[in-house]
C-alpha cells in the first residue's frame, strides 16, 4: 500500500490516517505485516490530492486507487484481500 503523505494530502489528514493505519496493522512505514500481505509505504503525490486520504494498492489485478479512505474502510479492504488470498 502506498499512502500519499505529500502536502495537499497531509492537509486533508493523511498523516493522522497513516499513523492510525500503522497502529491498526502493528507496523511502521516501510514495514510488512507478519502475514506478508501488506507493505506500507509513504509516497509523494499520486494525482488524487482532492480525494485524500488516499492510497494505491498493487496486487495481481494491477494498481488500484482508493480515495476518501478511512482507517476502518481500509481495514475492511485488507480483510477482503485476505479472503481472496
Ligand atoms: S498530494 Fe496526495 S495525491 Fe496529490
JSON list of N, CA and C in Angstrom, two decimals, residues 2-81:
[
{"chain": "A", "resi": 2, "resn": "UNK", "atom": "N", "xyz": [0.60, 2.12, -0.93]},
{"chain": "A", "resi": 2, "resn": "UNK", "atom": "CA", "xyz": [1.35, 3.36, -0.99]},
{"chain": "A", "resi": 2, "resn": "UNK", "atom": "C", "xyz": [0.40, 4.50, -0.65]},
{"chain": "A", "resi": 3, "resn": "UNK", "atom": "N", "xyz": [0.62, 5.06, 0.53]},
{"chain": "A", "resi": 3, "resn": "UNK", "atom": "CA", "xyz": [-0.22, 6.15, 1.03]},
{"chain": "A", "resi": 3, "resn": "UNK", "atom": "C", "xyz": [0.45, 7.48, 0.69]},
{"chain": "A", "resi": 4, "resn": "UNK", "atom": "N", "xyz": [-0.29, 8.36, 0.04]},
{"chain": "A", "resi": 4, "resn": "UNK", "atom": "CA", "xyz": [0.26, 9.67, -0.25]},
{"chain": "A", "resi": 4, "resn": "UNK", "atom": "C", "xyz": [0.23, 10.51, 1.02]},
{"chain": "A", "resi": 5, "resn": "UNK", "atom": "N", "xyz": [1.41, 11.01, 1.40]},
{"chain": "A", "resi": 5, "resn": "UNK", "atom": "CA", "xyz": [1.52, 11.89, 2.57]},
{"chain": "A", "resi": 5, "resn": "UNK", "atom": "C", "xyz": [2.08, 13.24, 2.16]},
{"chain": "A", "resi": 6, "resn": "UNK", "atom": "N", "xyz": [2.04, 13.53, 0.86]},
{"chain": "A", "resi": 6, "resn": "UNK", "atom": "CA", "xyz": [2.52, 14.80, 0.35]},
{"chain": "A", "resi": 6, "resn": "UNK", "atom": "C", "xyz": [1.64, 15.94, 0.91]},
{"chain": "A", "resi": 7, "resn": "UNK", "atom": "N", "xyz": [2.10, 17.16, 0.79]},
{"chain": "A", "resi": 7, "resn": "UNK", "atom": "CA", "xyz": [1.47, 18.28, 1.49]},
{"chain": "A", "resi": 7, "resn": "UNK", "atom": "C", "xyz": [-0.05, 18.40, 1.28]},
{"chain": "A", "resi": 8, "resn": "UNK", "atom": "N", "xyz": [-0.56, 18.40, 0.05]},
{"chain": "A", "resi": 8, "resn": "UNK", "atom": "CA", "xyz": [-2.02, 18.54, -0.09]},
{"chain": "A", "resi": 8, "resn": "UNK", "atom": "C", "xyz": [-2.79, 17.44, 0.62]},
{"chain": "A", "resi": 9, "resn": "UNK", "atom": "N", "xyz": [-2.29, 16.22, 0.57]},
{"chain": "A", "resi": 9, "resn": "UNK", "atom": "CA", "xyz": [-2.96, 15.13, 1.28]},
{"chain": "A", "resi": 9, "resn": "UNK", "atom": "C", "xyz": [-2.78, 15.28, 2.79]},
{"chain": "A", "resi": 10, "resn": "UNK", "atom": "N", "xyz": [-1.61, 15.74, 3.21]},
{"chain": "A", "resi": 10, "resn": "UNK", "atom": "CA", "xyz": [-1.38, 15.96, 4.63]},
{"chain": "A", "resi": 10, "resn": "UNK", "atom": "C", "xyz": [-2.38, 16.96, 5.19]},
{"chain": "A", "resi": 11, "resn": "UNK", "atom": "N", "xyz": [-2.70, 17.97, 4.39]},
{"chain": "A", "resi": 11, "resn": "UNK", "atom": "CA", "xyz": [-3.67, 18.96, 4.84]},
{"chain": "A", "resi": 11, "resn": "UNK", "atom": "C", "xyz": [-5.07, 18.37, 4.95]},
{"chain": "A", "resi": 12, "resn": "UNK", "atom": "N", "xyz": [-5.29, 17.24, 4.32]},
{"chain": "A", "resi": 12, "resn": "UNK", "atom": "CA", "xyz": [-6.58, 16.54, 4.40]},
{"chain": "A", "resi": 12, "resn": "UNK", "atom": "C", "xyz": [-6.51, 15.33, 5.33]},
{"chain": "A", "resi": 13, "resn": "UNK", "atom": "N", "xyz": [-5.49, 15.28, 6.18]},
{"chain": "A", "resi": 13, "resn": "UNK", "atom": "CA", "xyz": [-5.45, 14.27, 7.24]},
{"chain": "A", "resi": 13, "resn": "UNK", "atom": "C", "xyz": [-4.64, 13.03, 6.93]},
{"chain": "A", "resi": 14, "resn": "UNK", "atom": "N", "xyz": [-3.80, 13.07, 5.90]},
{"chain": "A", "resi": 14, "resn": "UNK", "atom": "CA", "xyz": [-3.05, 11.86, 5.51]},
{"chain": "A", "resi": 14, "resn": "UNK", "atom": "C", "xyz": [-2.10, 11.39, 6.61]},
{"chain": "A", "resi": 15, "resn": "UNK", "atom": "N", "xyz": [-1.50, 12.30, 7.34]},
{"chain": "A", "resi": 15, "resn": "UNK", "atom": "CA", "xyz": [-0.53, 11.87, 8.35]},
{"chain": "A", "resi": 15, "resn": "UNK", "atom": "C", "xyz": [-1.23, 11.16, 9.51]},
{"chain": "A", "resi": 16, "resn": "UNK", "atom": "N", "xyz": [-2.36, 11.71, 9.95]},
{"chain": "A", "resi": 16, "resn": "UNK", "atom": "CA", "xyz": [-3.13, 11.05, 11.01]},
{"chain": "A", "resi": 16, "resn": "UNK", "atom": "C", "xyz": [-3.64, 9.69, 10.51]},
{"chain": "A", "resi": 17, "resn": "UNK", "atom": "N", "xyz": [-4.10, 9.67, 9.25]},
{"chain": "A", "resi": 17, "resn": "UNK", "atom": "CA", "xyz": [-4.55, 8.41, 8.65]},
{"chain": "A", "resi": 17, "resn": "UNK", "atom": "C", "xyz": [-3.42, 7.39, 8.69]},
{"chain": "A", "resi": 18, "resn": "UNK", "atom": "N", "xyz": [-2.24, 7.79, 8.27]},
{"chain": "A", "resi": 18, "resn": "UNK", "atom": "CA", "xyz": [-1.08, 6.88, 8.25]},
{"chain": "A", "resi": 18, "resn": "UNK", "atom": "C", "xyz": [-0.74, 6.40, 9.66]},
{"chain": "A", "resi": 19, "resn": "UNK", "atom": "N", "xyz": [-0.72, 7.31, 10.61]},
{"chain": "A", "resi": 19, "resn": "UNK", "atom": "CA", "xyz": [-0.40, 6.92, 11.99]},
{"chain": "A", "resi": 19, "resn": "UNK", "atom": "C", "xyz": [-1.40, 5.89, 12.51]},
{"chain": "A", "resi": 20, "resn": "UNK", "atom": "N", "xyz": [-2.68, 6.13, 12.26]},
{"chain": "A", "resi": 20, "resn": "UNK", "atom": "CA", "xyz": [-3.71, 5.20, 12.74]},
{"chain": "A", "resi": 20, "resn": "UNK", "atom": "C", "xyz": [-3.64, 3.87, 11.99]},
{"chain": "A", "resi": 21, "resn": "UNK", "atom": "N", "xyz": [-3.33, 3.93, 10.72]},
{"chain": "A", "resi": 21, "resn": "UNK", "atom": "CA", "xyz": [-3.20, 2.70, 9.95]},
{"chain": "A", "resi": 21, "resn": "UNK", "atom": "C", "xyz": [-2.02, 1.86, 10.46]},
{"chain": "A", "resi": 22, "resn": "UNK", "atom": "N", "xyz": [-0.90, 2.52, 10.72]},
{"chain": "A", "resi": 22, "resn": "UNK", "atom": "CA", "xyz": [0.25, 1.82, 11.29]},
{"chain": "A", "resi": 22, "resn": "UNK", "atom": "C", "xyz": [-0.14, 1.14, 12.61]},
{"chain": "A", "resi": 23, "resn": "UNK", "atom": "N", "xyz": [-0.87, 1.86, 13.43]},
{"chain": "A", "resi": 23, "resn": "UNK", "atom": "CA", "xyz": [-1.29, 1.30, 14.71]},
{"chain": "A", "resi": 23, "resn": "UNK", "atom": "C", "xyz": [-2.18, 0.09, 14.54]},
{"chain": "A", "resi": 24, "resn": "UNK", "atom": "N", "xyz": [-3.11, 0.15, 13.60]},
{"chain": "A", "resi": 24, "resn": "UNK", "atom": "CA", "xyz": [-4.01, -0.97, 13.35]},
{"chain": "A", "resi": 24, "resn": "UNK", "atom": "C", "xyz": [-3.29, -2.16, 12.76]},
{"chain": "A", "resi": 25, "resn": "UNK", "atom": "N", "xyz": [-2.31, -1.92, 11.91]},
{"chain": "A", "resi": 25, "resn": "UNK", "atom": "CA", "xyz": [-1.59, -3.02, 11.27]},
{"chain": "A", "resi": 25, "resn": "UNK", "atom": "C", "xyz": [-0.44, -3.53, 12.15]},
{"chain": "A", "resi": 26, "resn": "UNK", "atom": "N", "xyz": [-0.03, -2.74, 13.14]},
{"chain": "A", "resi": 26, "resn": "UNK", "atom": "CA", "xyz": [1.07, -3.15, 14.01]},
{"chain": "A", "resi": 26, "resn": "UNK", "atom": "C", "xyz": [2.42, -3.07, 13.32]},
{"chain": "A", "resi": 27, "resn": "UNK", "atom": "N", "xyz": [2.55, -2.17, 12.36]},
{"chain": "A", "resi": 27, "resn": "UNK", "atom": "CA", "xyz": [3.82, -1.99, 11.66]},
{"chain": "A", "resi": 27, "resn": "UNK", "atom": "C", "xyz": [4.11, -0.51, 11.54]},
{"chain": "A", "resi": 28, "resn": "UNK", "atom": "N", "xyz": [5.35, -0.21, 11.15]},
{"chain": "A", "resi": 28, "resn": "UNK", "atom": "CA", "xyz": [5.75, 1.16, 10.87]},
{"chain": "A", "resi": 28, "resn": "UNK", "atom": "C", "xyz": [5.82, 1.33, 9.36]},
{"chain": "A", "resi": 29, "resn": "UNK", "atom": "N", "xyz": [5.87, 2.58, 8.92]},
{"chain": "A", "resi": 29, "resn": "UNK", "atom": "CA", "xyz": [6.03, 2.86, 7.49]},
{"chain": "A", "resi": 29, "resn": "UNK", "atom": "C", "xyz": [7.30, 2.18, 6.99]},
{"chain": "A", "resi": 30, "resn": "UNK", "atom": "N", "xyz": [7.18, 1.48, 5.88]},
{"chain": "A", "resi": 30, "resn": "UNK", "atom": "CA", "xyz": [8.31, 0.76, 5.30]},
{"chain": "A", "resi": 30, "resn": "UNK", "atom": "C", "xyz": [8.36, -0.70, 5.70]},
{"chain": "A", "resi": 31, "resn": "UNK", "atom": "N", "xyz": [7.50, -1.10, 6.64]},
{"chain": "A", "resi": 31, "resn": "UNK", "atom": "CA", "xyz": [7.49, -2.48, 7.10]},
{"chain": "A", "resi": 31, "resn": "UNK", "atom": "C", "xyz": [6.36, -3.27, 6.44]},
{"chain": "A", "resi": 32, "resn": "UNK", "atom": "N", "xyz": [6.44, -4.59, 6.60]},
{"chain": "A", "resi": 32, "resn": "UNK", "atom": "CA", "xyz": [5.44, -5.52, 6.07]},
{"chain": "A", "resi": 32, "resn": "UNK", "atom": "C", "xyz": [4.80, -6.27, 7.23]},
{"chain": "A", "resi": 33, "resn": "UNK", "atom": "N", "xyz": [3.50, -6.52, 7.11]},
{"chain": "A", "resi": 33, "resn": "UNK", "atom": "CA", "xyz": [2.80, -7.28, 8.16]},
{"chain": "A", "resi": 33, "resn": "UNK", "atom": "C", "xyz": [3.37, -8.69, 8.25]},
{"chain": "A", "resi": 34, "resn": "UNK", "atom": "N", "xyz": [3.18, -9.31, 9.41]},
{"chain": "A", "resi": 34, "resn": "UNK", "atom": "CA", "xyz": [3.75, -10.64, 9.66]},
{"chain": "A", "resi": 34, "resn": "UNK", "atom": "C", "xyz": [3.25, -11.67, 8.66]},
{"chain": "A", "resi": 35, "resn": "UNK", "atom": "N", "xyz": [2.02, -11.49, 8.15]},
{"chain": "A", "resi": 35, "resn": "UNK", "atom": "CA", "xyz": [1.49, -12.46, 7.18]},
{"chain": "A", "resi": 35, "resn": "UNK", "atom": "C", "xyz": [2.02, -12.18, 5.77]},
{"chain": "A", "resi": 36, "resn": "UNK", "atom": "N", "xyz": [2.80, -11.13, 5.62]},
{"chain": "A", "resi": 36, "resn": "UNK", "atom": "CA", "xyz": [3.39, -10.82, 4.32]},
{"chain": "A", "resi": 36, "resn": "UNK", "atom": "C", "xyz": [2.44, -10.18, 3.33]},
{"chain": "A", "resi": 37, "resn": "UNK", "atom": "N", "xyz": [1.23, -9.84, 3.78]},
{"chain": "A", "resi": 37, "resn": "UNK", "atom": "CA", "xyz": [0.22, -9.35, 2.85]},
{"chain": "A", "resi": 37, "resn": "UNK", "atom": "C", "xyz": [0.36, -7.86, 2.55]},
{"chain": "A", "resi": 38, "resn": "UNK", "atom": "N", "xyz": [0.71, -7.09, 3.56]},
{"chain": "A", "resi": 38, "resn": "UNK", "atom": "CA", "xyz": [0.69, -5.63, 3.39]},
{"chain": "A", "resi": 38, "resn": "UNK", "atom": "C", "xyz": [2.06, -5.03, 3.71]},
{"chain": "A", "resi": 39, "resn": "UNK", "atom": "N", "xyz": [2.59, -4.29, 2.76]},
{"chain": "A", "resi": 39, "resn": "UNK", "atom": "CA", "xyz": [3.75, -3.44, 3.00]},
{"chain": "A", "resi": 39, "resn": "UNK", "atom": "C", "xyz": [3.25, -2.01, 2.88]},
{"chain": "A", "resi": 40, "resn": "UNK", "atom": "N", "xyz": [3.60, -1.20, 3.85]},
{"chain": "A", "resi": 40, "resn": "UNK", "atom": "CA", "xyz": [3.09, 0.17, 3.92]},
{"chain": "A", "resi": 40, "resn": "UNK", "atom": "C", "xyz": [4.19, 1.15, 3.55]},
{"chain": "A", "resi": 41, "resn": "UNK", "atom": "N", "xyz": [3.92, 1.98, 2.55]},
{"chain": "A", "resi": 41, "resn": "UNK", "atom": "CA", "xyz": [4.89, 2.97, 2.12]},
{"chain": "A", "resi": 41, "resn": "UNK", "atom": "C", "xyz": [4.24, 4.34, 2.09]},
{"chain": "A", "resi": 42, "resn": "UNK", "atom": "N", "xyz": [5.02, 5.36, 2.39]},
{"chain": "A", "resi": 42, "resn": "UNK", "atom": "CA", "xyz": [4.60, 6.75, 2.23]},
{"chain": "A", "resi": 42, "resn": "UNK", "atom": "C", "xyz": [5.18, 7.25, 0.92]},
{"chain": "A", "resi": 43, "resn": "UNK", "atom": "N", "xyz": [4.33, 7.84, 0.08]},
{"chain": "A", "resi": 43, "resn": "UNK", "atom": "CA", "xyz": [4.79, 8.28, -1.24]},
{"chain": "A", "resi": 43, "resn": "UNK", "atom": "C", "xyz": [4.36, 9.73, -1.48]},
{"chain": "A", "resi": 44, "resn": "UNK", "atom": "N", "xyz": [4.96, 10.29, -2.51]},
{"chain": "A", "resi": 44, "resn": "UNK", "atom": "CA", "xyz": [4.61, 11.65, -2.91]},
{"chain": "A", "resi": 44, "resn": "UNK", "atom": "C", "xyz": [3.36, 11.62, -3.80]},
{"chain": "A", "resi": 45, "resn": "UNK", "atom": "N", "xyz": [2.98, 12.75, -4.29]},
{"chain": "A", "resi": 45, "resn": "UNK", "atom": "CA", "xyz": [1.69, 12.95, -4.97]},
{"chain": "A", "resi": 45, "resn": "UNK", "atom": "C", "xyz": [1.35, 11.86, -6.00]},
{"chain": "A", "resi": 46, "resn": "UNK", "atom": "N", "xyz": [0.13, 11.34, -5.85]},
{"chain": "A", "resi": 46, "resn": "UNK", "atom": "CA", "xyz": [-0.41, 10.34, -6.77]},
{"chain": "A", "resi": 46, "resn": "UNK", "atom": "C", "xyz": [-1.52, 10.93, -7.64]},
{"chain": "A", "resi": 47, "resn": "UNK", "atom": "N", "xyz": [-1.59, 12.25, -7.67]},
{"chain": "A", "resi": 47, "resn": "UNK", "atom": "CA", "xyz": [-2.55, 12.96, -8.52]},
{"chain": "A", "resi": 47, "resn": "UNK", "atom": "C", "xyz": [-3.99, 12.69, -8.13]},
{"chain": "A", "resi": 48, "resn": "UNK", "atom": "N", "xyz": [-4.23, 12.56, -6.82]},
{"chain": "A", "resi": 48, "resn": "UNK", "atom": "CA", "xyz": [-5.59, 12.40, -6.32]},
{"chain": "A", "resi": 48, "resn": "UNK", "atom": "C", "xyz": [-5.77, 13.28, -5.09]},
{"chain": "A", "resi": 49, "resn": "UNK", "atom": "N", "xyz": [-5.16, 14.45, -5.16]},
{"chain": "A", "resi": 49, "resn": "UNK", "atom": "CA", "xyz": [-4.99, 15.33, -3.99]},
{"chain": "A", "resi": 49, "resn": "UNK", "atom": "C", "xyz": [-6.30, 15.72, -3.32]},
{"chain": "A", "resi": 50, "resn": "UNK", "atom": "N", "xyz": [-7.35, 15.91, -4.12]},
{"chain": "A", "resi": 50, "resn": "UNK", "atom": "CA", "xyz": [-8.62, 16.38, -3.55]},
{"chain": "A", "resi": 50, "resn": "UNK", "atom": "C", "xyz": [-9.45, 15.24, -2.97]},
{"chain": "A", "resi": 51, "resn": "UNK", "atom": "N", "xyz": [-8.92, 14.01, -3.01]},
{"chain": "A", "resi": 51, "resn": "UNK", "atom": "CA", "xyz": [-9.69, 12.87, -2.54]},
{"chain": "A", "resi": 51, "resn": "UNK", "atom": "C", "xyz": [-8.97, 12.13, -1.41]},
{"chain": "A", "resi": 52, "resn": "UNK", "atom": "N", "xyz": [-8.09, 12.84, -0.71]},
{"chain": "A", "resi": 52, "resn": "UNK", "atom": "CA", "xyz": [-7.34, 12.26, 0.41]},
{"chain": "A", "resi": 52, "resn": "UNK", "atom": "C", "xyz": [-8.24, 12.12, 1.64]},
{"chain": "A", "resi": 53, "resn": "UNK", "atom": "N", "xyz": [-7.87, 11.24, 2.57]},
{"chain": "A", "resi": 53, "resn": "UNK", "atom": "CA", "xyz": [-6.75, 10.31, 2.49]},
{"chain": "A", "resi": 53, "resn": "UNK", "atom": "C", "xyz": [-6.93, 9.30, 1.36]},
{"chain": "A", "resi": 54, "resn": "UNK", "atom": "N", "xyz": [-5.81, 9.06, 0.69]},
{"chain": "A", "resi": 54, "resn": "UNK", "atom": "CA", "xyz": [-5.88, 8.12, -0.42]},
{"chain": "A", "resi": 54, "resn": "UNK", "atom": "C", "xyz": [-4.59, 7.30, -0.49]},
{"chain": "A", "resi": 55, "resn": "UNK", "atom": "N", "xyz": [-4.72, 6.15, -1.12]},
{"chain": "A", "resi": 55, "resn": "UNK", "atom": "CA", "xyz": [-3.54, 5.31, -1.34]},
{"chain": "A", "resi": 55, "resn": "UNK", "atom": "C", "xyz": [-3.78, 4.46, -2.57]},
{"chain": "A", "resi": 56, "resn": "UNK", "atom": "N", "xyz": [-2.70, 3.85, -3.04]},
{"chain": "A", "resi": 56, "resn": "UNK", "atom": "CA", "xyz": [-2.85, 2.89, -4.12]},
{"chain": "A", "resi": 56, "resn": "UNK", "atom": "C", "xyz": [-2.34, 1.54, -3.64]},
{"chain": "A", "resi": 57, "resn": "UNK", "atom": "N", "xyz": [-2.95, 0.51, -4.20]},
{"chain": "A", "resi": 57, "resn": "UNK", "atom": "CA", "xyz": [-2.53, -0.85, -3.89]},
{"chain": "A", "resi": 57, "resn": "UNK", "atom": "C", "xyz": [-2.03, -1.49, -5.18]},
{"chain": "A", "resi": 58, "resn": "UNK", "atom": "N", "xyz": [-1.08, -2.39, -5.01]},
{"chain": "A", "resi": 58, "resn": "UNK", "atom": "CA", "xyz": [-0.59, -3.13, -6.15]},
{"chain": "A", "resi": 58, "resn": "UNK", "atom": "C", "xyz": [-0.74, -4.61, -5.84]},
{"chain": "A", "resi": 59, "resn": "UNK", "atom": "N", "xyz": [-1.50, -5.29, -6.68]},
{"chain": "A", "resi": 59, "resn": "UNK", "atom": "CA", "xyz": [-1.74, -6.71, -6.48]},
{"chain": "A", "resi": 59, "resn": "UNK", "atom": "C", "xyz": [-1.83, -7.41, -7.81]},
{"chain": "A", "resi": 60, "resn": "UNK", "atom": "N", "xyz": [-2.39, -8.63, -7.78]},
{"chain": "A", "resi": 60, "resn": "UNK", "atom": "CA", "xyz": [-2.48, -9.42, -9.00]},
{"chain": "A", "resi": 60, "resn": "UNK", "atom": "C", "xyz": [-3.30, -8.74, -10.10]},
{"chain": "A", "resi": 61, "resn": "UNK", "atom": "N", "xyz": [-4.24, -7.88, -9.70]},
{"chain": "A", "resi": 61, "resn": "UNK", "atom": "CA", "xyz": [-5.10, -7.19, -10.67]},
{"chain": "A", "resi": 61, "resn": "UNK", "atom": "C", "xyz": [-4.53, -5.85, -11.11]},
{"chain": "A", "resi": 62, "resn": "UNK", "atom": "N", "xyz": [-3.29, -5.55, -10.73]},
{"chain": "A", "resi": 62, "resn": "UNK", "atom": "CA", "xyz": [-2.69, -4.29, -11.11]},
{"chain": "A", "resi": 62, "resn": "UNK", "atom": "C", "xyz": [-2.80, -3.26, -10.00]},
{"chain": "A", "resi": 63, "resn": "UNK", "atom": "N", "xyz": [-2.65, -2.02, -10.38]},
{"chain": "A", "resi": 63, "resn": "UNK", "atom": "CA", "xyz": [-2.67, -0.92, -9.42]},
{"chain": "A", "resi": 63, "resn": "UNK", "atom": "C", "xyz": [-4.08, -0.35, -9.32]},
{"chain": "A", "resi": 64, "resn": "UNK", "atom": "N", "xyz": [-4.55, -0.16, -8.09]},
{"chain": "A", "resi": 64, "resn": "UNK", "atom": "CA", "xyz": [-5.88, 0.41, -7.87]},
{"chain": "A", "resi": 64, "resn": "UNK", "atom": "C", "xyz": [-5.77, 1.60, -6.92]},
{"chain": "A", "resi": 65, "resn": "UNK", "atom": "N", "xyz": [-6.54, 2.65, -7.21]},
{"chain": "A", "resi": 65, "resn": "UNK", "atom": "CA", "xyz": [-6.62, 3.81, -6.33]},
{"chain": "A", "resi": 65, "resn": "UNK", "atom": "C", "xyz": [-7.77, 3.63, -5.34]},
{"chain": "A", "resi": 66, "resn": "UNK", "atom": "N", "xyz": [-7.54, 4.13, -4.13]},
{"chain": "A", "resi": 66, "resn": "UNK", "atom": "CA", "xyz": [-8.57, 4.09, -3.10]},
{"chain": "A", "resi": 66, "resn": "UNK", "atom": "C", "xyz": [-8.64, 5.51, -2.51]},
{"chain": "A", "resi": 67, "resn": "UNK", "atom": "N", "xyz": [-9.74, 6.19, -2.79]},
{"chain": "A", "resi": 67, "resn": "UNK", "atom": "CA", "xyz": [-9.91, 7.59, -2.41]},
{"chain": "A", "resi": 67, "resn": "UNK", "atom": "C", "xyz": [-10.85, 7.75, -1.22]},
{"chain": "A", "resi": 68, "resn": "UNK", "atom": "N", "xyz": [-10.75, 8.92, -0.57]},
{"chain": "A", "resi": 68, "resn": "UNK", "atom": "CA", "xyz": [-11.63, 9.26, 0.55]},
{"chain": "A", "resi": 68, "resn": "UNK", "atom": "C", "xyz": [-11.63, 8.14, 1.60]},
{"chain": "A", "resi": 69, "resn": "UNK", "atom": "N", "xyz": [-10.47, 7.60, 1.90]},
{"chain": "A", "resi": 69, "resn": "UNK", "atom": "CA", "xyz": [-10.42, 6.43, 2.77]},
{"chain": "A", "resi": 69, "resn": "UNK", "atom": "C", "xyz": [-10.41, 6.80, 4.25]},
{"chain": "A", "resi": 70, "resn": "UNK", "atom": "N", "xyz": [-10.97, 5.89, 5.03]},
{"chain": "A", "resi": 70, "resn": "UNK", "atom": "CA", "xyz": [-10.86, 5.94, 6.48]},
{"chain": "A", "resi": 70, "resn": "UNK", "atom": "C", "xyz": [-10.08, 4.70, 6.89]},
{"chain": "A", "resi": 71, "resn": "UNK", "atom": "N", "xyz": [-9.59, 4.71, 8.12]},
{"chain": "A", "resi": 71, "resn": "UNK", "atom": "CA", "xyz": [-8.87, 3.54, 8.60]},
{"chain": "A", "resi": 71, "resn": "UNK", "atom": "C", "xyz": [-9.80, 2.34, 8.66]},
{"chain": "A", "resi": 72, "resn": "UNK", "atom": "N", "xyz": [-11.05, 2.55, 9.11]},
{"chain": "A", "resi": 72, "resn": "UNK", "atom": "CA", "xyz": [-11.99, 1.43, 9.18]},
{"chain": "A", "resi": 72, "resn": "UNK", "atom": "C", "xyz": [-12.23, 0.82, 7.80]},
{"chain": "A", "resi": 73, "resn": "UNK", "atom": "N", "xyz": [-12.44, 1.66, 6.81]},
{"chain": "A", "resi": 73, "resn": "UNK", "atom": "CA", "xyz": [-12.67, 1.13, 5.45]},
{"chain": "A", "resi": 73, "resn": "UNK", "atom": "C", "xyz": [-11.42, 0.44, 4.91]},
{"chain": "A", "resi": 74, "resn": "UNK", "atom": "N", "xyz": [-10.26, 0.96, 5.28]},
{"chain": "A", "resi": 74, "resn": "UNK", "atom": "CA", "xyz": [-9.00, 0.35, 4.83]},
{"chain": "A", "resi": 74, "resn": "UNK", "atom": "C", "xyz": [-8.82, -1.03, 5.45]},
{"chain": "A", "resi": 75, "resn": "UNK", "atom": "N", "xyz": [-9.14, -1.15, 6.74]},
{"chain": "A", "resi": 75, "resn": "UNK", "atom": "CA", "xyz": [-9.01, -2.45, 7.39]},
{"chain": "A", "resi": 75, "resn": "UNK", "atom": "C", "xyz": [-10.00, -3.44, 6.80]},
{"chain": "A", "resi": 76, "resn": "UNK", "atom": "N", "xyz": [-11.20, -2.96, 6.42]},
{"chain": "A", "resi": 76, "resn": "UNK", "atom": "CA", "xyz": [-12.17, -3.85, 5.75]},
{"chain": "A", "resi": 76, "resn": "UNK", "atom": "C", "xyz": [-11.62, -4.31, 4.40]},
{"chain": "A", "resi": 77, "resn": "UNK", "atom": "N", "xyz": [-10.97, -3.40, 3.68]},
{"chain": "A", "resi": 77, "resn": "UNK", "atom": "CA", "xyz": [-10.37, -3.75, 2.40]},
{"chain": "A", "resi": 77, "resn": "UNK", "atom": "C", "xyz": [-9.29, -4.81, 2.58]},
{"chain": "A", "resi": 78, "resn": "UNK", "atom": "N", "xyz": [-8.46, -4.65, 3.60]},
{"chain": "A", "resi": 78, "resn": "UNK", "atom": "CA", "xyz": [-7.39, -5.61, 3.85]},
{"chain": "A", "resi": 78, "resn": "UNK", "atom": "C", "xyz": [-7.98, -6.97, 4.21]},
{"chain": "A", "resi": 79, "resn": "UNK", "atom": "N", "xyz": [-9.03, -6.98, 5.02]},
{"chain": "A", "resi": 79, "resn": "UNK", "atom": "CA", "xyz": [-9.66, -8.25, 5.37]},
{"chain": "A", "resi": 79, "resn": "UNK", "atom": "C", "xyz": [-10.23, -8.92, 4.12]},
{"chain": "A", "resi": 80, "resn": "UNK", "atom": "N", "xyz": [-10.81, -8.14, 3.22]},
{"chain": "A", "resi": 80, "resn": "UNK", "atom": "CA", "xyz": [-11.35, -8.69, 1.97]},
{"chain": "A", "resi": 80, "resn": "UNK", "atom": "C", "xyz": [-10.23, -9.26, 1.12]},
{"chain": "A", "resi": 81, "resn": "UNK", "atom": "N", "xyz": [-9.08, -8.59, 1.09]},
{"chain": "A", "resi": 81, "resn": "UNK", "atom": "CA", "xyz": [-7.94, -9.09, 0.32]},
{"chain": "A", "resi": 81, "resn": "UNK", "atom": "C", "xyz": [-7.44, -10.41, 0.90]}
]
